[in-house]
Coordinates of C-alpha atoms and ligand atoms in Angstrom, one line a residue:
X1 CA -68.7 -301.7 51.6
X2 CA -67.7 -300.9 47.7
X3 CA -69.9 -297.8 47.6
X4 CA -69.6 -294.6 48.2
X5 CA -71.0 -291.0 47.1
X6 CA -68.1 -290.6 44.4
X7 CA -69.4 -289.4 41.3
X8 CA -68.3 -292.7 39.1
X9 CA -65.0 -292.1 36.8
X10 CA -65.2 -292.2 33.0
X11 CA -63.3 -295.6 33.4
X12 CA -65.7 -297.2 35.8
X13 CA -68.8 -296.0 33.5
X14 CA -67.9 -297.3 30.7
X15 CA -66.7 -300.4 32.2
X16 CA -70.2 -301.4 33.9
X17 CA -71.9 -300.0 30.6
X18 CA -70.4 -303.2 28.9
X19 CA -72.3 -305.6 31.1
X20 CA -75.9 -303.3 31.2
X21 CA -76.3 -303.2 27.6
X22 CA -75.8 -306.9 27.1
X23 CA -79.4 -307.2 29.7
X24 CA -81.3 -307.5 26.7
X25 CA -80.4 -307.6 23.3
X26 CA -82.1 -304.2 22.5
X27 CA -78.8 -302.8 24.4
X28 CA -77.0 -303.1 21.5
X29 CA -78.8 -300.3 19.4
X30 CA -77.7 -297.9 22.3
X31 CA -74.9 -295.9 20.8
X32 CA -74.2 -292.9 22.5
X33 CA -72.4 -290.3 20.3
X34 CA -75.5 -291.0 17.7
X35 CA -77.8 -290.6 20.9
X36 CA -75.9 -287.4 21.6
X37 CA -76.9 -286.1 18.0
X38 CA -80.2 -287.2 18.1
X39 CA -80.7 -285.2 22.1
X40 CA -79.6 -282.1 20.6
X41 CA -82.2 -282.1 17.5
X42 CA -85.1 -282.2 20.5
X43 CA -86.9 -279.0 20.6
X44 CA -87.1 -276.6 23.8
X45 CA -90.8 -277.5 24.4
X46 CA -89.9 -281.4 24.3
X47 CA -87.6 -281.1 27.2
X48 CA -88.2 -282.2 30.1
X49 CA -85.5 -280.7 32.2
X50 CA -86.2 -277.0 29.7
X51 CA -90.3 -277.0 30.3
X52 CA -90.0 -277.2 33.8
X53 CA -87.8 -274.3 34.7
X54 CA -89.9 -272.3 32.2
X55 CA -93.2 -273.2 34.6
X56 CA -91.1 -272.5 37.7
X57 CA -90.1 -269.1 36.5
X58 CA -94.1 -268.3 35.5
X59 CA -94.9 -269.2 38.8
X60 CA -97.4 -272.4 37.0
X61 CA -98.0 -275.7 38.1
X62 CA -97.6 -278.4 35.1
X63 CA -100.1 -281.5 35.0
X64 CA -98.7 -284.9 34.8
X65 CA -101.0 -288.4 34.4
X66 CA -99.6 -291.8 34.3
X67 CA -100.1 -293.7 31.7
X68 CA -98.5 -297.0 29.4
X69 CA -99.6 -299.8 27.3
X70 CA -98.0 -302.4 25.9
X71 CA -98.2 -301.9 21.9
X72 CA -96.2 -299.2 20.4
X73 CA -98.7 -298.1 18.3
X74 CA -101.6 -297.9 20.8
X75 CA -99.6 -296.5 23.3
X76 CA -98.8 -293.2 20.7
X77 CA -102.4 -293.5 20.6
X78 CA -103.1 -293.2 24.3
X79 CA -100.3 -290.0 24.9
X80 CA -101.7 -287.8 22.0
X81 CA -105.7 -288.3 23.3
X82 CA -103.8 -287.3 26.8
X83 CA -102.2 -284.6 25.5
X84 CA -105.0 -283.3 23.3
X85 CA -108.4 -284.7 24.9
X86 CA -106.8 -284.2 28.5
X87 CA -104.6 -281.3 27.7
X88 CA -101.5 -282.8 29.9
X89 CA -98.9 -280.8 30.2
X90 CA -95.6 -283.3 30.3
X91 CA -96.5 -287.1 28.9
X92 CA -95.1 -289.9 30.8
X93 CA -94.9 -294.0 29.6
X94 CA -95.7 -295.9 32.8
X95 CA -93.6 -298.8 32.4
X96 CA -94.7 -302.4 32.6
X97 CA -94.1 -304.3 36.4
X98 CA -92.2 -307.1 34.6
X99 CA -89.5 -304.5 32.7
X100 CA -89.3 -303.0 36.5
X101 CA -87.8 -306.6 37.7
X102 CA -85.7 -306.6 34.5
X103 CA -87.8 -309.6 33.4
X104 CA -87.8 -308.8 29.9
X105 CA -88.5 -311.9 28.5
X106 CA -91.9 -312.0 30.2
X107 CA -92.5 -308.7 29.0
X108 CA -91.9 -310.2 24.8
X109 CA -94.5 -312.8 26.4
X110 CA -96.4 -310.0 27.1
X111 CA -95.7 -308.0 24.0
X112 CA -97.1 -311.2 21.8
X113 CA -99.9 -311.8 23.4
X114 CA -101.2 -308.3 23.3
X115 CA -100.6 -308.1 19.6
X116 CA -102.6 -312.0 19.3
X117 CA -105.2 -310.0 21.6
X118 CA -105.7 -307.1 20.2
X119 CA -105.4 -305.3 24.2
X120 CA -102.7 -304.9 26.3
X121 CA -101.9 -307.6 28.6
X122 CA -98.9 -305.6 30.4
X123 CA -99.5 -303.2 32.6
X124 CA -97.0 -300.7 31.4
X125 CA -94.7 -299.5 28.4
X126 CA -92.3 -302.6 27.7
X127 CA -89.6 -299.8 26.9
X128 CA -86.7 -302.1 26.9
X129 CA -88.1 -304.8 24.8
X130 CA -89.4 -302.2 22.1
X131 CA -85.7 -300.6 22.3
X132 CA -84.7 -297.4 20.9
X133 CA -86.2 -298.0 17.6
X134 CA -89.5 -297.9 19.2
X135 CA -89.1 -295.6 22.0
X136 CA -88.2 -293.3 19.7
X137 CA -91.5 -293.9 17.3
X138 CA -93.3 -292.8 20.5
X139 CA -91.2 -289.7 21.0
X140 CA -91.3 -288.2 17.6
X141 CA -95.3 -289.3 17.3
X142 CA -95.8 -287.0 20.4
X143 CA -96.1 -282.9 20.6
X144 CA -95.1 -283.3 24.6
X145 CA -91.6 -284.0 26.7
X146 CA -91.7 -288.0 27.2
X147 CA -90.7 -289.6 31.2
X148 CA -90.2 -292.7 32.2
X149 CA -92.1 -293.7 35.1
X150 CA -92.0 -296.9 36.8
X151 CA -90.6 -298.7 40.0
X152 CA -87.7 -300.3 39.4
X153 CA -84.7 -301.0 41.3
X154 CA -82.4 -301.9 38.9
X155 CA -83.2 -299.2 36.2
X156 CA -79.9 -299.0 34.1
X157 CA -80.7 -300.5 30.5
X158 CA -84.2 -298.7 30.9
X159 CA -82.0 -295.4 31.3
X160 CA -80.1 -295.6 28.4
X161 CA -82.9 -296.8 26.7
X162 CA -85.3 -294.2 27.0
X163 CA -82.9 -291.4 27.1
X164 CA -81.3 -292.7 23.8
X165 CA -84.9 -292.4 22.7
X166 CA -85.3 -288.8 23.7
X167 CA -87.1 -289.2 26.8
X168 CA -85.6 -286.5 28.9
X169 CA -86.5 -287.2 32.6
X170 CA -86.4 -290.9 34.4
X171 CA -88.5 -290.9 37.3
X172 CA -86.7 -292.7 40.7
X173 CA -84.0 -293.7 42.6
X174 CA -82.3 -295.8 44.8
X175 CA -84.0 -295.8 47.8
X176 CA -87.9 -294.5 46.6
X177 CA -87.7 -297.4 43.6
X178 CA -86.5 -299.9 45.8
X179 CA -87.9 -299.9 49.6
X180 CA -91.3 -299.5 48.0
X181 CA -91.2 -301.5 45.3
X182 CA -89.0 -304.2 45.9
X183 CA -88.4 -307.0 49.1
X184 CA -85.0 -308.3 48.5
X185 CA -82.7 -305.7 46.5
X186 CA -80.3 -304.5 49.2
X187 CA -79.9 -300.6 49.7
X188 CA -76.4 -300.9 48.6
X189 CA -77.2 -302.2 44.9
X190 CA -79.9 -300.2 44.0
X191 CA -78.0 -296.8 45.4
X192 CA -75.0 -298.1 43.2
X193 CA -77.2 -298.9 40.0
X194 CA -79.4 -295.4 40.3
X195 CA -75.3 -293.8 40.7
X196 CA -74.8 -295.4 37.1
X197 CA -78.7 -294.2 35.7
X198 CA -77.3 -290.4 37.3
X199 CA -74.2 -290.7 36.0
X200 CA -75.3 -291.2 32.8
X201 CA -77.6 -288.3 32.9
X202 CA -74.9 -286.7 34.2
X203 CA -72.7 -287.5 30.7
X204 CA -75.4 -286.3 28.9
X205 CA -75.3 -283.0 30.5
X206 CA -71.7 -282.5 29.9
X207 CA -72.3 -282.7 25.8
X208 CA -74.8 -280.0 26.2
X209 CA -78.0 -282.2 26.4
X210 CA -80.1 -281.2 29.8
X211 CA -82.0 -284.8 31.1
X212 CA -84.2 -284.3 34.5
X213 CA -84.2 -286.5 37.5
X214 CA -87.6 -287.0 39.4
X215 CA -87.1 -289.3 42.6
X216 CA -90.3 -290.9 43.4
X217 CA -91.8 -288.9 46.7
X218 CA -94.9 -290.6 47.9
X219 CA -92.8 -293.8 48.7
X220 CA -95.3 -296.4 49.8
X221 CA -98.2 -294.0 49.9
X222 CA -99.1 -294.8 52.9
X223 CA -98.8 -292.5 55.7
X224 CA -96.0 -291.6 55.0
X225 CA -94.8 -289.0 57.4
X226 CA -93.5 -285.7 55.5
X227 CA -90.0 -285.8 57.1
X228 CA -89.5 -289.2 56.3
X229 CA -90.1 -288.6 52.2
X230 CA -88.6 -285.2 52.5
X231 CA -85.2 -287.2 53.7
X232 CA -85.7 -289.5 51.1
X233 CA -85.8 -286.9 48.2
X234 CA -83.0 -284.8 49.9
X235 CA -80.8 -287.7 49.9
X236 CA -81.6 -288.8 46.3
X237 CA -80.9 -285.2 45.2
X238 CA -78.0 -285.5 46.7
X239 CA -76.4 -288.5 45.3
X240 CA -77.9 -287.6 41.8
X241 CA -75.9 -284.1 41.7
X242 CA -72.7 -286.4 43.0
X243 CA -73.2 -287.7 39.4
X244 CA -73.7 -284.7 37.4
X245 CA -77.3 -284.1 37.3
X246 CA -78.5 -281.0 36.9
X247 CA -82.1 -281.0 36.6
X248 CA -83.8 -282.4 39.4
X249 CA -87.6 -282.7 40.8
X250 CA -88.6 -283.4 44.2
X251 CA -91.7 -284.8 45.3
X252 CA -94.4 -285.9 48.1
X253 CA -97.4 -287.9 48.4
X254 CA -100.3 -285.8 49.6
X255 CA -101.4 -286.9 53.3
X256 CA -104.7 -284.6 53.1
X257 CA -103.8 -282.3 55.8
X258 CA -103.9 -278.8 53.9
X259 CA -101.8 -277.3 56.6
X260 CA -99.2 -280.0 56.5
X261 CA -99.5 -280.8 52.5
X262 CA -98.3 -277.2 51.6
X263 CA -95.5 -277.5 54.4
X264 CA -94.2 -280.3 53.1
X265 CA -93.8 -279.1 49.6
X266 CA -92.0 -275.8 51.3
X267 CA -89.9 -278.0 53.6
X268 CA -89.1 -280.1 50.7
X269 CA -87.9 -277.2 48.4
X270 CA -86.1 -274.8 51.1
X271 CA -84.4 -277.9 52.9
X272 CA -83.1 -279.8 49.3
X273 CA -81.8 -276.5 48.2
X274 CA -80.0 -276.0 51.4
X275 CA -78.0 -279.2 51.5
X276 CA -77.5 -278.9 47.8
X277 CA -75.8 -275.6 48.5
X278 CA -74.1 -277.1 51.6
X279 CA -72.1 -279.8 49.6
X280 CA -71.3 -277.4 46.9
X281 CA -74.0 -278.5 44.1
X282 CA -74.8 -275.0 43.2
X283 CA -75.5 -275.2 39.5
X284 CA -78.5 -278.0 39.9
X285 CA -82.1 -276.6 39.0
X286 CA -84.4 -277.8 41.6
X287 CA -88.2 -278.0 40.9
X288 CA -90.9 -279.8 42.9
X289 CA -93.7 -282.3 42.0
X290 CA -96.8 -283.0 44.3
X291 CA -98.8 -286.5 43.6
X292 CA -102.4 -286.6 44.3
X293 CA -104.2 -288.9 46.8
X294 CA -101.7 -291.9 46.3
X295 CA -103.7 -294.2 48.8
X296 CA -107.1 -296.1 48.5
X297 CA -109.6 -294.2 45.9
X298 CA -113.2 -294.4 46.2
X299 CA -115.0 -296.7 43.8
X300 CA -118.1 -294.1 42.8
X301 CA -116.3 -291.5 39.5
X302 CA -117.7 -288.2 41.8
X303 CA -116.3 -288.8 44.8
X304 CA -112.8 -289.5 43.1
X305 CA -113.4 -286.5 41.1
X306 CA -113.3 -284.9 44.8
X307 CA -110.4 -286.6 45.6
X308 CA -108.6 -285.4 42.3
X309 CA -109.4 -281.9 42.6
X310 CA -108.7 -281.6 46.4
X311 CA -105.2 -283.0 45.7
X312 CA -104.9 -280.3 42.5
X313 CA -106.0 -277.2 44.9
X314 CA -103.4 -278.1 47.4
X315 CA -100.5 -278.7 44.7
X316 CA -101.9 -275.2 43.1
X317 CA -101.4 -273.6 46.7
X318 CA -98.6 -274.8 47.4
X319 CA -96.7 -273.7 44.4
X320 CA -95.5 -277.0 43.1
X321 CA -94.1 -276.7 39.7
X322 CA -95.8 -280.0 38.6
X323 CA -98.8 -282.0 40.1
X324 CA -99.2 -286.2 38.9
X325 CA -102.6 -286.6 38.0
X326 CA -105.0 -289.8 39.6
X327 CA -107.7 -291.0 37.5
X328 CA -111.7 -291.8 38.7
X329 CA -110.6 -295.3 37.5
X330 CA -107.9 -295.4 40.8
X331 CA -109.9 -297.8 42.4
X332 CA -110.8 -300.4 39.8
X333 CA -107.2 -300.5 37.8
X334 CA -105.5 -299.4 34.8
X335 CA -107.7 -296.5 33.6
X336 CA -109.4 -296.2 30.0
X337 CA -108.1 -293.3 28.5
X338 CA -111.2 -291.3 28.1
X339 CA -111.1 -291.8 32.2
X340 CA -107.4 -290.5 32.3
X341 CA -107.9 -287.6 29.8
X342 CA -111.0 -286.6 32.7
X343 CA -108.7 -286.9 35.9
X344 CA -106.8 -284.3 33.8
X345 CA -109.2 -282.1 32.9
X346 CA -110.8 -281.6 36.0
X347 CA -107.2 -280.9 37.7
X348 CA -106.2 -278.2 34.8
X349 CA -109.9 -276.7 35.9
X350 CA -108.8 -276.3 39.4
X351 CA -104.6 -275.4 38.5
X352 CA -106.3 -272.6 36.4
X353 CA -108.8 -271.1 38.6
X354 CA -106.1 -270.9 41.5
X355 CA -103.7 -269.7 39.0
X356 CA -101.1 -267.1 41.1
X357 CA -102.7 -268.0 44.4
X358 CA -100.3 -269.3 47.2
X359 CA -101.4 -270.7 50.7
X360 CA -100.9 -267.8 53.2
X361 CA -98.4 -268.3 55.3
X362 CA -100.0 -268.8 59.0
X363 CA -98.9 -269.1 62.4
X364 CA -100.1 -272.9 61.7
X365 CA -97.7 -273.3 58.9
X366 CA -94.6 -271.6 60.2
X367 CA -95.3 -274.0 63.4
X368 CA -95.5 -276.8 61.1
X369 CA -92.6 -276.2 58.9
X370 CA -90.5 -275.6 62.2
X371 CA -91.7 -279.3 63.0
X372 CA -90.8 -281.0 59.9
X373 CA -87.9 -279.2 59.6
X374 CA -86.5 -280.2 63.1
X375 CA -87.4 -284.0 62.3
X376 CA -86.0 -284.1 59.2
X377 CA -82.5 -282.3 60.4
X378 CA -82.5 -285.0 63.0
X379 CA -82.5 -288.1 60.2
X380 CA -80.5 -286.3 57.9
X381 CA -77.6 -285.3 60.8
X382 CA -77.8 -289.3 62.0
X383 CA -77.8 -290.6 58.2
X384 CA -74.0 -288.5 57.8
X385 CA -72.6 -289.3 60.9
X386 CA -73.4 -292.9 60.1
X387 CA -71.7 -292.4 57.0
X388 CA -68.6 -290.7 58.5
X389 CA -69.7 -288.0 55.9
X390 CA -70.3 -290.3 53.2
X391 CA -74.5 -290.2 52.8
X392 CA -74.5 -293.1 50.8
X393 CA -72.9 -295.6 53.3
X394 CA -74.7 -293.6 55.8
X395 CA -77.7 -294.2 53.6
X396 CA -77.2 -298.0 53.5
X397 CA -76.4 -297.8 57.6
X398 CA -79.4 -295.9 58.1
X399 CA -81.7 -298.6 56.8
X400 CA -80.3 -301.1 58.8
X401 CA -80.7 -299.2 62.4
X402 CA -84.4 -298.3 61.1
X403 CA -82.8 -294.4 61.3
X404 CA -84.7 -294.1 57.6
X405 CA -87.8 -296.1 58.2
X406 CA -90.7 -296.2 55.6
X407 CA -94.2 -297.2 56.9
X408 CA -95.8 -300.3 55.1
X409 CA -92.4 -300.8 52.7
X410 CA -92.0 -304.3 51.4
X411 CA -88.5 -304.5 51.9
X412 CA -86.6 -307.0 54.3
X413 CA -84.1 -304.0 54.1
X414 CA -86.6 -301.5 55.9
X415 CA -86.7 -301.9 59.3
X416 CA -90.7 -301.0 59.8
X417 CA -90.3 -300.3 63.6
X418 CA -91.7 -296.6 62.6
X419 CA -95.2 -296.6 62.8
X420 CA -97.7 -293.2 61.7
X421 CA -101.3 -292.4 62.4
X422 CA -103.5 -289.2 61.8
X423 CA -103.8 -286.4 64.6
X424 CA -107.0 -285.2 65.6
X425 CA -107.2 -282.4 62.4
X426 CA -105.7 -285.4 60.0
X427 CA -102.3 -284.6 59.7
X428 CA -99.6 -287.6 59.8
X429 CA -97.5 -288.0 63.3
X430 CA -95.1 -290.9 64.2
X431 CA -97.4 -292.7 66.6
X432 CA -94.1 -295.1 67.2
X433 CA -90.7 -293.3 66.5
X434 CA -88.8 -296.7 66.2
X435 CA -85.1 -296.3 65.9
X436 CA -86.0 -292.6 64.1
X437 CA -83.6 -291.0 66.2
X438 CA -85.9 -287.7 67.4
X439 CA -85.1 -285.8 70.2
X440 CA -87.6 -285.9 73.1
X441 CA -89.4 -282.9 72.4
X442 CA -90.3 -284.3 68.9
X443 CA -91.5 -287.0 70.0
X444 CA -93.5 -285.8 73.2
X445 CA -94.9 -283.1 70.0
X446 CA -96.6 -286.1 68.5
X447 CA -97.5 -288.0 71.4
X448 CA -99.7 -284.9 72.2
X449 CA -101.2 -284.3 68.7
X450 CA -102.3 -287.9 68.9
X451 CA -103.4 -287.9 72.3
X452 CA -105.6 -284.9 71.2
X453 CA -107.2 -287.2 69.1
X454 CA -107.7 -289.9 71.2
X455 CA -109.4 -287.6 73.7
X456 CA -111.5 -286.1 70.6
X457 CA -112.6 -290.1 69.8
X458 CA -112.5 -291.2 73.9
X459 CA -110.0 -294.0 72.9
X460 CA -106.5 -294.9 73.8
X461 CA -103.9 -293.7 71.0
X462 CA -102.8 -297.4 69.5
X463 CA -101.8 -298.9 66.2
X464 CA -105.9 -299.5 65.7
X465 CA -105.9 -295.3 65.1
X466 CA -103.4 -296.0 62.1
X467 CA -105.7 -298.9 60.6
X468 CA -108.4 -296.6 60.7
X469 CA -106.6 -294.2 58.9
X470 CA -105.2 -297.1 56.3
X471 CA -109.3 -297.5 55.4
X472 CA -110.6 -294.3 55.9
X473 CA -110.5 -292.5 52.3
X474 CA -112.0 -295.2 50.8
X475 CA -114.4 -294.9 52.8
X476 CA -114.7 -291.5 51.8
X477 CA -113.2 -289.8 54.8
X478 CA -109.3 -288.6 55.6
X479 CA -109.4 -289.5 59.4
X480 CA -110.5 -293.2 60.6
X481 CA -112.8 -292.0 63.5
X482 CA -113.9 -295.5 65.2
X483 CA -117.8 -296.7 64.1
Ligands
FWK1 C1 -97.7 -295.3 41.3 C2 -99.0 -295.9 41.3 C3 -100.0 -295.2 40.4 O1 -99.7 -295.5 39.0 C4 -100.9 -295.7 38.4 N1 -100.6 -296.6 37.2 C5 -99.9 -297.7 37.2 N2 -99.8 -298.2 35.9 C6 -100.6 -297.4 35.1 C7 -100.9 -297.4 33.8 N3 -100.4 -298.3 32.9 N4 -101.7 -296.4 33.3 C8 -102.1 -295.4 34.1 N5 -101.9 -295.4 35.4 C9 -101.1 -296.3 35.9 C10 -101.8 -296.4 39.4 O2 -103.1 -296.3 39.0 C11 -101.5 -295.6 40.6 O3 -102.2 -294.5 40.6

């Protein structure tokens, strides 16, 4: 195997930059020196990587939505109602699913049709298509620091794209913009191509320009147990400082167990920061984001205003710098932006009433950080040893033995022998450990929290618990007690 966690040489860069920008003929525009010149001109309070050390430090969370449409100009339009109607802290541009499987010319389809329209017909930001010339119209039209949020595996033209642009944070990596998002991209290529989008973060950073890395936390969104998205964002931290990144955010999906929620985010933190430390990354500026509810929404606009604000109280409690808004449009589709600008509003309500307030720290915390933290040791010790020390081959070896093994993933490289379901008070447990390699008293410590429940609901603990729990929020409930 050609890979390995070597932060890429000048040489080797530039080399594969030859073949990224040809992708698309937008590439071209990409000149970095010029792009340098234009990153420096971006004020403090449009970057990314500068507005979220200054929440950090005042102890605030920021608020995040989604959002991208396919017209330049109605896309502007969309980011200053968010930012104004909605009062959204950072901006994204959700990118379009056809740009996140590099099928750009589907995406100037796309673009054309829109335009003969009049509505978008993608559902995202073409970015690439509209180049740097475009991206950039969206950047200087905006008051906010710009991301790039998406899914895709193969993000490298995007990356120079956007950050030639000014957009100073690219949301992913290569294992949460793959396994989720993708069902035949081997582990191997997409760690190598997110090495090239880190790396060139990383070249940013050494002319002075400060670009932040968000890897994408909730993973499939389903179920995920904390341990297994907390190794996920430790690893991609990891491999993103290899290359030079300085600026990094790492985040989780809520589950809608209070308790466990405001573990995970302090597991997340104290754990990253430890093995970034450990392998000598001590100049990298770690924040954390918290997503709300990423599973099925309720249709009726009240109940998901619920769902919203429970997932903003336990991001405000658990001290996450930055919290990615859901809309009460989740469950029909791509949200009108009066609908967005809402989701927004009612999470900056609850963010600023339960401004300075942390969870206290119970016995029930500290019993389930010393949990997480025990399960997530055990993946991360396997992963290196797989690697001989190397975590990106043991990364890639990993994924084959099902060590890293993320519930419902599309991916023929995932194993999906792991299988999660709810305990009795609605916290995630590995019902089946598969080839997670836990030590028995891990494993016998969920086997009991689920056998709770079964006793609670007079049923045997079986896969059936974790269908119950796939349907249950939608049906406006976190646990899937049987009918
Ligand atoms: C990660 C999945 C999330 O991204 C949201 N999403 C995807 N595309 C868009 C979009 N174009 N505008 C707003 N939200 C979007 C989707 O609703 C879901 O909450």
């Amino acid at each position: 195997m050609k890979l390995r966690n070597k932060r890429l040489s000048d040489g080797e860069f530039f080399e594969m930059r030859k073949d990224v920008l040809s992708h698309w003929p937008t590439g071209k525009d990409v000149d970095l020196k010029e792009a340098v010149d234009y990153l420096k001109k971006v004020p403090d309070e449009k970057n990314f990587a500068k507005k979220l050390k200054k929440a950090k430090e005042e102890g605030i969370t920021l608020a995040q939505p989604r959002a991208g449409v396919a017209l330049i100009d109605k896309h502007i339009e969309l980011l200053n109602y968010l930012s104004k109607e909605g009062g959204a802290d950072l901006l994204p541009s959700t990118i379009d699913s056809y740009t996140r499987q590099n099928r750009y010319d589907e995406c100037e389809v796309g673009i054309k049709e829109s335009i003969k329209n009049n509505r978008s017909l993608l559902n995202g930001f073409p970015a690439v298509n509209h180049g740097v010339k475009g991206c950039r119209e969206v950047f200087e039209s905006v008051d906010k620091p710009v991301q790039a949020r998406h899914g895709t595996p193969d993000s490298r033209l995007l990356a120079e794209i956007i950050h030639a642009s000014g957009w100073t944070s690219n949301e992913g990596g290569g294992i949460s913009y793959n396994i989720p998002y993708a069902k035949g991209v081997s582990v191997e290529k997409s760690l190598s191509d997110w090495q090239y989008c880190d790396r060139l973060v990383g070249f940013y950073g050494e002319q002075g320009i400060e670009i932040n890395r968000e890897p994408f936390g909730p993973l499939t969104g389903t179920l995920v147990p904390p341990s297994m998205a907390i190794v996920t964002g430790i690893i991609e931290a990891l491999l993103a400082a290899e290359q030079g990144v300085k600026s990094i955010t790492v985040g989780f999906g809520q589950c809608g167990n209070m308790v466990q929620d405001v573990t995970a985010i302090k597991v997340l933190e104290e754990m990253t920061e430890k093995y970034l430390k450990l392998y000598g990354y001590d100049d990298v500026y770690l924040t954390t984001v918290f997503h709300q509810w990423m599973g099925g929404f309720p249709e009726d606009e009240a109940k998901a205003f619920g769902v919203i604000s429970f997932g903003s109280a336990t991001a405000a409690l658990s001290g996450a710098t930055k919290v990615i808004v859901k809309t009460p449009h989740e469950a029909i589709g791509i949200p009108t932006k009066e609908a967005n600008a809402a989701g927004i509003r009612a999470t900056k309500m609850v963010l600023s009433m339960l401004e300075g307030q942390r969870m206290p720290i119970s016995k029930e915390i500290e019993a389930e950080m010393e949990v997480v933290k025990a399960e997530t040791a055990c993946i991360m010790d396997k992963t290196f040893e797989l690697g001989k020390g190397d975590l990106a081959v043991g990364t890639v070896k990993a994924f084959e033995l099902g060590v890293i093994d993320i519930p419902f993933a599309p991916s023929k490289y995932n194993c999906g022998k792991m299988m999660p379901a709810r305990d009795n008070d609605g916290a995630v447990r590995y019902l089946m450990a598969g080839n997670v390699p836990f030590t028995k008293e891990l494993i016998d410590f969920s086997r009991e929290k689920l056998e709770e429940r079964a006793r609670y609901e007079n049923r045997k603990v079986s896969f059936q618990m974790t269908v119950d729990d796939i349907f249950a929020v939608g049906k406006g409930r976190l646990i899937g007690r049987p009918e």
